[in-house]
PDB file of C-alpha atoms and ligand atoms in Angstrom:
ATOM      1  CA  UNK A   1       0.045   0.142   0.098  1.00 81.00           C
ATOM      2  CA  UNK A   2       1.354   3.584  -1.077  1.00 93.00           C
ATOM      3  CA  UNK A   3       2.223   5.934   1.994  1.00 97.00           C
ATOM      4  CA  UNK A   4      -0.537   8.361   2.097  1.00 98.00           C
ATOM      5  CA  UNK A   5       0.614  12.078   1.588  1.00 98.00           C
ATOM      6  CA  UNK A   6      -0.741  14.286   4.074  1.00 98.00           C
ATOM      7  CA  UNK A   7      -1.442  18.077   4.617  1.00 98.00           C
ATOM      8  CA  UNK A   8      -2.362  19.424   8.149  1.00 98.00           C
ATOM      9  CA  UNK A   9      -4.560  22.793   8.096  1.00 98.00           C
ATOM     10  CA  UNK A  10      -4.063  24.540  11.587  1.00 98.00           C
ATOM     11  CA  UNK A  11      -4.635  27.709  13.095  1.00 97.00           C
ATOM     12  CA  UNK A  12      -3.058  27.632  16.818  1.00 97.00           C
ATOM     13  CA  UNK A  13      -1.135  25.617  19.321  1.00 97.00           C
ATOM     14  CA  UNK A  14      -0.971  22.140  17.206  1.00 98.00           C
ATOM     15  CA  UNK A  15      -1.367  19.500  20.000  1.00 98.00           C
ATOM     16  CA  UNK A  16      -3.787  17.545  17.640  1.00 98.00           C
ATOM     17  CA  UNK A  17      -0.703  18.281  14.774  1.00 98.00           C
ATOM     18  CA  UNK A  18       1.627  16.771  17.289  1.00 98.00           C
ATOM     19  CA  UNK A  19      -0.328  13.804  18.042  1.00 98.00           C
ATOM     20  CA  UNK A  20      -0.290  12.890  14.050  1.00 98.00           C
ATOM     21  CA  UNK A  21       3.462  13.509  13.978  1.00 98.00           C
ATOM     22  CA  UNK A  22       4.078  11.367  16.854  1.00 98.00           C
ATOM     23  CA  UNK A  23       1.903   8.445  15.567  1.00 98.00           C
ATOM     24  CA  UNK A  24       3.771   8.773  12.300  1.00 98.00           C
ATOM     25  CA  UNK A  25       7.123   8.400  13.800  1.00 97.00           C
ATOM     26  CA  UNK A  26       6.312   5.791  15.994  1.00 98.00           C
ATOM     27  CA  UNK A  27       4.872   3.758  13.089  1.00 97.00           C
ATOM     28  CA  UNK A  28       1.597   3.863  13.863  1.00 98.00           C
ATOM     29  CA  UNK A  29       0.319   5.583  10.798  1.00 98.00           C
ATOM     30  CA  UNK A  30       1.303   4.640   7.378  1.00 97.00           C
ATOM     31  CA  UNK A  31       1.530   8.443   5.982  1.00 98.00           C
ATOM     32  CA  UNK A  32       3.420  11.378   5.668  1.00 98.00           C
ATOM     33  CA  UNK A  33       3.169  14.753   6.379  1.00 98.00           C
ATOM     34  CA  UNK A  34       4.217  16.898   3.263  1.00 98.00           C
ATOM     35  CA  UNK A  35       3.007  20.496   4.067  1.00 98.00           C
ATOM     36  CA  UNK A  36       1.448  21.929   7.446  1.00 98.00           C
ATOM     37  CA  UNK A  37      -0.913  24.954   6.306  1.00 98.00           C
ATOM     38  CA  UNK A  38      -1.420  27.652   8.979  1.00 98.00           C
ATOM     39  CA  UNK A  39      -3.945  30.409   8.765  1.00 98.00           C
ATOM     40  CA  UNK A  40      -2.406  32.416  11.708  1.00 98.00           C
ATOM     41  CA  UNK A  41       1.423  33.582  11.392  1.00 98.00           C
ATOM     42  CA  UNK A  42       2.213  33.244  14.519  1.00 98.00           C
ATOM     43  CA  UNK A  43       0.585  29.438  15.269  1.00 98.00           C
ATOM     44  CA  UNK A  44       3.081  27.514  17.528  1.00 98.00           C
ATOM     45  CA  UNK A  45       1.724  24.391  15.352  1.00 98.00           C
ATOM     46  CA  UNK A  46       4.480  26.098  12.672  1.00 98.00           C
ATOM     47  CA  UNK A  47       7.030  25.585  15.187  1.00 98.00           C
ATOM     48  CA  UNK A  48       5.937  22.114  15.912  1.00 98.00           C
ATOM     49  CA  UNK A  49       6.359  21.494  12.019  1.00 98.00           C
ATOM     50  CA  UNK A  50       9.800  23.026  11.853  1.00 98.00           C
ATOM     51  CA  UNK A  51      10.915  20.803  14.979  1.00 98.00           C
ATOM     52  CA  UNK A  52       9.981  17.963  12.916  1.00 98.00           C
ATOM     53  CA  UNK A  53      11.355  18.998   9.563  1.00 97.00           C
ATOM     54  CA  UNK A  54       8.079  19.010   8.052  1.00 98.00           C
ATOM     55  CA  UNK A  55       7.276  22.076   5.622  1.00 98.00           C
ATOM     56  CA  UNK A  56       5.292  24.347   7.448  1.00 98.00           C
ATOM     57  CA  UNK A  57       3.591  27.474   5.619  1.00 98.00           C
ATOM     58  CA  UNK A  58       1.559  30.651   6.533  1.00 98.00           C
ATOM     59  CA  UNK A  59      -1.582  31.292   4.298  1.00 98.00           C
ATOM     60  CA  UNK A  60      -3.695  33.909   5.932  1.00 97.00           C
ATOM     61  CA  UNK A  61      -5.283  37.276   5.547  1.00 96.00           C
ATOM     62  CA  UNK A  62      -2.055  38.919   6.180  1.00 97.00           C
ATOM     63  CA  UNK A  63      -0.136  37.614   3.178  1.00 97.00           C
ATOM     64  CA  UNK A  64      -3.438  36.471   1.027  1.00 97.00           C
ATOM     65  CA  UNK A  65      -5.999  39.135   1.739  1.00 96.00           C
ATOM     66  CA  UNK A  66      -8.262  38.216  -1.197  1.00 95.00           C
ATOM     67  CA  UNK A  67     -10.107  35.095  -0.199  1.00 94.00           C
ATOM     68  CA  UNK A  68     -10.264  33.676  -3.770  1.00 94.00           C
ATOM     69  CA  UNK A  69      -6.298  34.228  -4.038  1.00 96.00           C
ATOM     70  CA  UNK A  70      -6.151  32.525  -0.712  1.00 97.00           C
ATOM     71  CA  UNK A  71      -7.662  29.630  -1.539  1.00 96.00           C
ATOM     72  CA  UNK A  72      -6.315  29.310  -5.017  1.00 97.00           C
ATOM     73  CA  UNK A  73      -2.844  29.198  -3.534  1.00 98.00           C
ATOM     74  CA  UNK A  74      -3.716  26.441  -0.658  1.00 98.00           C
ATOM     75  CA  UNK A  75      -5.369  24.395  -3.788  1.00 98.00           C
ATOM     76  CA  UNK A  76      -1.797  24.982  -5.778  1.00 98.00           C
ATOM     77  CA  UNK A  77       0.115  23.797  -2.778  1.00 98.00           C
ATOM     78  CA  UNK A  78      -2.105  20.749  -2.234  1.00 98.00           C
ATOM     79  CA  UNK A  79      -1.549  19.866  -5.874  1.00 98.00           C
ATOM     80  CA  UNK A  80       2.219  20.535  -5.884  1.00 98.00           C
ATOM     81  CA  UNK A  81       2.326  18.397  -2.805  1.00 98.00           C
ATOM     82  CA  UNK A  82       0.187  15.670  -4.502  1.00 98.00           C
ATOM     83  CA  UNK A  83      -1.883  15.374  -1.231  1.00 98.00           C
ATOM     84  CA  UNK A  84      -4.117  12.228  -0.426  1.00 98.00           C
ATOM     85  CA  UNK A  85      -5.511  13.346   2.509  1.00 98.00           C
ATOM     86  CA  UNK A  86      -6.260  16.907   4.190  1.00 98.00           C
ATOM     87  CA  UNK A  87      -6.573  16.674   8.227  1.00 98.00           C
ATOM     88  CA  UNK A  88      -8.135  19.572   9.855  1.00 98.00           C
ATOM     89  CA  UNK A  89      -6.587  20.174  13.199  1.00 98.00           C
ATOM     90  CA  UNK A  90      -7.907  22.948  15.105  1.00 96.00           C
ATOM     91  CA  UNK A  91      -8.273  24.916  11.625  1.00 96.00           C
ATOM     92  CA  UNK A  92     -10.621  27.805  12.416  1.00 92.00           C
ATOM     93  CA  UNK A  93     -11.861  28.450   9.305  1.00 88.00           C
ATOM     94  CA  UNK A  94     -14.688  26.735   6.891  1.00 85.00           C
ATOM     95  CA  UNK A  95     -12.888  25.309   4.449  1.00 90.00           C
ATOM     96  CA  UNK A  96     -13.630  26.468   0.680  1.00 93.00           C
ATOM     97  CA  UNK A  97     -16.402  24.411  -1.070  1.00 95.00           C
ATOM     98  CA  UNK A  98     -13.883  24.017  -4.078  1.00 96.00           C
ATOM     99  CA  UNK A  99     -11.543  22.364  -1.910  1.00 97.00           C
ATOM    100  CA  UNK A 100     -14.058  19.973  -0.367  1.00 97.00           C
ATOM    101  CA  UNK A 101     -15.296  19.140  -3.855  1.00 97.00           C
ATOM    102  CA  UNK A 102     -11.880  18.138  -4.875  1.00 98.00           C
ATOM    103  CA  UNK A 103     -11.073  16.359  -1.795  1.00 98.00           C
ATOM    104  CA  UNK A 104     -14.352  14.723  -1.345  1.00 97.00           C
ATOM    105  CA  UNK A 105     -14.169  12.050   1.293  1.00 98.00           C
ATOM    106  CA  UNK A 106     -10.414  12.935   2.047  1.00 98.00           C
ATOM    107  CA  UNK A 107     -10.927  15.805   4.494  1.00 98.00           C
ATOM    108  CA  UNK A 108     -11.019  14.845   7.955  1.00 98.00           C
ATOM    109  CA  UNK A 109     -11.536  17.137  10.863  1.00 98.00           C
ATOM    110  CA  UNK A 110     -11.897  16.722  14.689  1.00 98.00           C
ATOM    111  CA  UNK A 111     -14.429  18.522  16.682  1.00 98.00           C
ATOM    112  CA  UNK A 112     -14.625  18.742  20.568  1.00 98.00           C
ATOM    113  CA  UNK A 113     -18.339  17.536  20.958  1.00 98.00           C
ATOM    114  CA  UNK A 114     -20.520  14.626  20.019  1.00 98.00           C
ATOM    115  CA  UNK A 115     -21.690  15.847  16.902  1.00 98.00           C
ATOM    116  CA  UNK A 116     -24.485  16.681  16.094  1.00 98.00           C
ATOM    117  CA  UNK A 117     -24.864  18.313  19.368  1.00 98.00           C
ATOM    118  CA  UNK A 118     -23.061  21.916  20.032  1.00 98.00           C
ATOM    119  CA  UNK A 119     -21.324  22.141  16.296  1.00 98.00           C
ATOM    120  CA  UNK A 120     -21.728  24.155  13.141  1.00 96.00           C
ATOM    121  CA  UNK A 121     -21.291  27.997  12.585  1.00 94.00           C
ATOM    122  CA  UNK A 122     -20.174  29.613  16.062  1.00 93.00           C
ATOM    123  CA  UNK A 123     -19.220  26.584  17.929  1.00 96.00           C
ATOM    124  CA  UNK A 124     -15.464  26.593  17.966  1.00 93.00           C
ATOM    125  CA  UNK A 125     -13.016  26.323  20.753  1.00 92.00           C
ATOM    126  CA  UNK A 126     -14.013  26.838  23.965  1.00 96.00           C
ATOM    127  CA  UNK A 127     -17.434  28.116  22.991  1.00 97.00           C
ATOM    128  CA  UNK A 128     -18.202  24.382  22.465  1.00 98.00           C
ATOM    129  CA  UNK A 129     -17.511  23.511  25.980  1.00 98.00           C
ATOM    130  CA  UNK A 130     -19.191  26.570  27.305  1.00 98.00           C
ATOM    131  CA  UNK A 131     -22.384  25.610  25.345  1.00 98.00           C
ATOM    132  CA  UNK A 132     -22.050  22.210  27.078  1.00 98.00           C
ATOM    133  CA  UNK A 133     -21.928  23.491  30.340  1.00 98.00           C
ATOM    134  CA  UNK A 134     -24.350  25.690  29.815  1.00 98.00           C
ATOM    135  CA  UNK A 135     -27.067  23.417  28.715  1.00 98.00           C
ATOM    136  CA  UNK A 136     -26.253  20.916  31.530  1.00 98.00           C
ATOM    137  CA  UNK A 137     -26.028  17.842  28.957  1.00 98.00           C
ATOM    138  CA  UNK A 138     -24.144  14.966  31.376  1.00 98.00           C
ATOM    139  CA  UNK A 139     -22.222  13.617  28.344  1.00 98.00           C
ATOM    140  CA  UNK A 140     -20.048  15.285  25.659  1.00 98.00           C
ATOM    141  CA  UNK A 141     -16.815  14.113  23.933  1.00 98.00           C
ATOM    142  CA  UNK A 142     -15.144  14.175  20.274  1.00 98.00           C
ATOM    143  CA  UNK A 143     -15.922  13.463  16.975  1.00 98.00           C
ATOM    144  CA  UNK A 144     -13.794  12.804  13.973  1.00 98.00           C
ATOM    145  CA  UNK A 145     -15.655  13.435  10.531  1.00 98.00           C
ATOM    146  CA  UNK A 146     -15.223  13.459   6.798  1.00 98.00           C
ATOM    147  CA  UNK A 147     -15.995  17.247   5.791  1.00 98.00           C
ATOM    148  CA  UNK A 148     -18.596  18.363   3.208  1.00 97.00           C
ATOM    149  CA  UNK A 149     -19.605  21.494   2.262  1.00 95.00           C
ATOM    150  CA  UNK A 150     -21.544  22.437   5.533  1.00 95.00           C
ATOM    151  CA  UNK A 151     -20.099  23.282   8.728  1.00 94.00           C
ATOM    152  CA  UNK A 152     -19.630  19.950  10.861  1.00 96.00           C
ATOM    153  CA  UNK A 153     -22.061  18.121   8.849  1.00 97.00           C
ATOM    154  CA  UNK A 154     -19.978  15.682   6.888  1.00 98.00           C
ATOM    155  CA  UNK A 155     -20.065  11.765   7.801  1.00 98.00           C
ATOM    156  CA  UNK A 156     -19.123  10.796  11.141  1.00 98.00           C
ATOM    157  CA  UNK A 157     -16.084   8.431  11.303  1.00 98.00           C
ATOM    158  CA  UNK A 158     -15.271   7.875  14.981  1.00 98.00           C
ATOM    159  CA  UNK A 159     -16.834   9.411  18.440  1.00 98.00           C
ATOM    160  CA  UNK A 160     -16.163   9.011  21.896  1.00 98.00           C
ATOM    161  CA  UNK A 161     -17.960  10.386  24.994  1.00 98.00           C
ATOM    162  CA  UNK A 162     -16.666  12.250  27.902  1.00 98.00           C
ATOM    163  CA  UNK A 163     -18.730  12.447  31.102  1.00 98.00           C
ATOM    164  CA  UNK A 164     -19.447  16.104  32.408  1.00 98.00           C
ATOM    165  CA  UNK A 165     -18.953  16.462  36.139  1.00 98.00           C
ATOM    166  CA  UNK A 166     -20.744  19.183  37.830  1.00 98.00           C
ATOM    167  CA  UNK A 167     -17.570  20.706  39.023  1.00 98.00           C
ATOM    168  CA  UNK A 168     -16.250  21.081  35.545  1.00 98.00           C
ATOM    169  CA  UNK A 169     -15.586  24.216  33.910  1.00 98.00           C
ATOM    170  CA  UNK A 170     -14.705  25.248  30.520  1.00 98.00           C
ATOM    171  CA  UNK A 171     -11.035  24.385  31.209  1.00 98.00           C
ATOM    172  CA  UNK A 172     -11.236  21.418  32.800  1.00 98.00           C
ATOM    173  CA  UNK A 173     -13.962  20.038  30.437  1.00 98.00           C
ATOM    174  CA  UNK A 174     -11.448  21.295  27.518  1.00 98.00           C
ATOM    175  CA  UNK A 175      -8.553  19.277  28.778  1.00 98.00           C
ATOM    176  CA  UNK A 176     -10.566  15.980  29.415  1.00 98.00           C
ATOM    177  CA  UNK A 177     -11.954  16.344  25.729  1.00 98.00           C
ATOM    178  CA  UNK A 178      -8.684  17.242  24.430  1.00 98.00           C
ATOM    179  CA  UNK A 179      -7.016  14.167  26.077  1.00 98.00           C
ATOM    180  CA  UNK A 180      -9.595  12.146  23.947  1.00 98.00           C
ATOM    181  CA  UNK A 181      -9.373  14.095  20.734  1.00 98.00           C
ATOM    182  CA  UNK A 182      -5.601  13.001  20.843  1.00 98.00           C
ATOM    183  CA  UNK A 183      -6.427   9.523  20.619  1.00 98.00           C
ATOM    184  CA  UNK A 184      -9.453  10.001  18.101  1.00 98.00           C
ATOM    185  CA  UNK A 185      -7.515  12.142  15.490  1.00 98.00           C
ATOM    186  CA  UNK A 186      -4.637   9.948  14.953  1.00 98.00           C
ATOM    187  CA  UNK A 187      -7.051   6.976  14.731  1.00 98.00           C
ATOM    188  CA  UNK A 188      -8.814   8.294  12.197  1.00 98.00           C
ATOM    189  CA  UNK A 189      -5.759   9.218  10.241  1.00 98.00           C
ATOM    190  CA  UNK A 190      -4.484   5.737  10.643  1.00 98.00           C
ATOM    191  CA  UNK A 191      -7.766   4.434   9.316  1.00 98.00           C
ATOM    192  CA  UNK A 192      -7.837   6.247   6.372  1.00 98.00           C
ATOM    193  CA  UNK A 193      -4.298   5.678   5.681  1.00 98.00           C
ATOM    194  CA  UNK A 194      -4.923   2.090   5.592  1.00 98.00           C
ATOM    195  CA  UNK A 195      -7.944   2.264   3.410  1.00 98.00           C
ATOM    196  CA  UNK A 196     -10.161   0.817   6.135  1.00 98.00           C
ATOM    197  CA  UNK A 197     -12.540   3.836   5.753  1.00 98.00           C
ATOM    198  CA  UNK A 198     -15.657   3.305   3.479  1.00 98.00           C
ATOM    199  CA  UNK A 199     -18.362   5.941   3.030  1.00 98.00           C
ATOM    200  CA  UNK A 200     -22.031   4.913   2.139  1.00 98.00           C
ATOM    201  CA  UNK A 201     -23.827   8.229   1.927  1.00 97.00           C
ATOM    202  CA  UNK A 202     -24.051   9.491   5.403  1.00 98.00           C
ATOM    203  CA  UNK A 203     -22.834   6.555   7.248  1.00 98.00           C
ATOM    204  CA  UNK A 204     -18.927   5.441   7.207  1.00 98.00           C
ATOM    205  CA  UNK A 205     -18.137   1.407   7.383  1.00 98.00           C
ATOM    206  CA  UNK A 206     -14.846   0.959   9.606  1.00 98.00           C
ATOM    207  CA  UNK A 207     -12.642  -2.089   8.419  1.00 97.00           C
ATOM    208  CA  UNK A 208     -11.808  -3.101  11.997  1.00 92.00           C
ATOM    209  CA  UNK A 209     -10.554  -6.721  11.189  1.00 80.00           C
TER     210      UNK A 209
HETATM  211  C1  GRF B   1      -9.240  21.303  19.587  1.00 71.82           C
HETATM  212  O1  GRF B   1     -10.071  21.236  20.760  1.00 71.82           O
HETATM  213  C2  GRF B   1      -9.811  21.032  18.350  1.00 71.82           C
HETATM  214  O2  GRF B   1     -10.920  20.225  18.391  1.00 71.82           O
HETATM  215  C3  GRF B   1     -10.682  22.414  18.078  1.00 71.82           C
HETATM  216  O3  GRF B   1      -9.611  23.306  18.251  1.00 71.82           O
HETATM  217  C4  GRF B   1      -8.873  22.689  19.183  1.00 71.82           C
HETATM  218  C5  GRF B   1      -7.328  22.813  18.605  1.00 71.82           C
HETATM  219  O4  GRF B   1      -6.413  22.583  19.371  1.00 71.82           O
HETATM  220  N1  GRF B   1     -11.189  22.703  16.665  1.00 71.82           N
HETATM  221  P1  GRF B   1      -4.570  21.982  18.875  1.00 71.82           P
HETATM  222  O5  GRF B   1      -4.465  23.132  18.317  1.00 71.82           O
HETATM  223  O6  GRF B   1      -4.722  20.909  18.209  1.00 71.82           O
HETATM  224  O7  GRF B   1      -3.987  21.966  20.348  1.00 71.82           O
END
C-alpha cells in the first residue's frame, strides 16, 4: 500500500498536529506529512512542524487578503504536494467549497463535541465547552468526521463520549475532551491511511478486522 501524503491545516497551538506527527514517527500511521498550512502567522503549530522537519506555510489574511487568491494558493500547494488526505486539526476557518469538492471524502476534521450536538457555525474552541456546560448535558465528547460543504455536517468516522462532572469548568472540560481528541484524530488518520474507511452516503463503514 502506498504511503498517504498528508496536509495538516491548523490555526493555533497544534497539539492535535503533534499527535499525528508522533504516530507517524512511532510507525502507527502509514503516512507522511508533506505540508502544514496555518491560517495564523504566529501559530505554535508551525514551530512544531519546523522541529520535525516538516514544511510549514502560513497562508492567511495577512499575506493573501483576497479570499479567492488565498484559496487558490492553498489548492495550488495541495496539488504540488500531491496530497491524498487533508487533516483539519484546529483549523479555525470553514474550508472553501472548491477544496471540499476536489478532495471529497479525503478531508478529516476533529470537533470537540458529540456531533450533531454543539457544532456548526459559531461552535469552535472554548465556545463549544461553554455551550455544553450552559445546557447542562451529562455527556459530551469528540468526533472525527469527513468534511462536506456544511459546517460540521459530514459523515462521522469515530466518536467517543466524555462525562461532564458538576464541578467541570470550560478549562477542565476542554482538557478532558482534548485528551480524547488526541486518541481519536490519529486513529481516524491511521484508518484512512490503511484504506479502512468506506463512505456509504452519511454512514462510514470501518474495516476493523
Ligand atoms: C481542539 O480542541 C480542536 O478540536 C478544536 O480546536 C482545538 C485545537 O487544538 N477545533 P490544537 O491546536 O490541536 O492544540
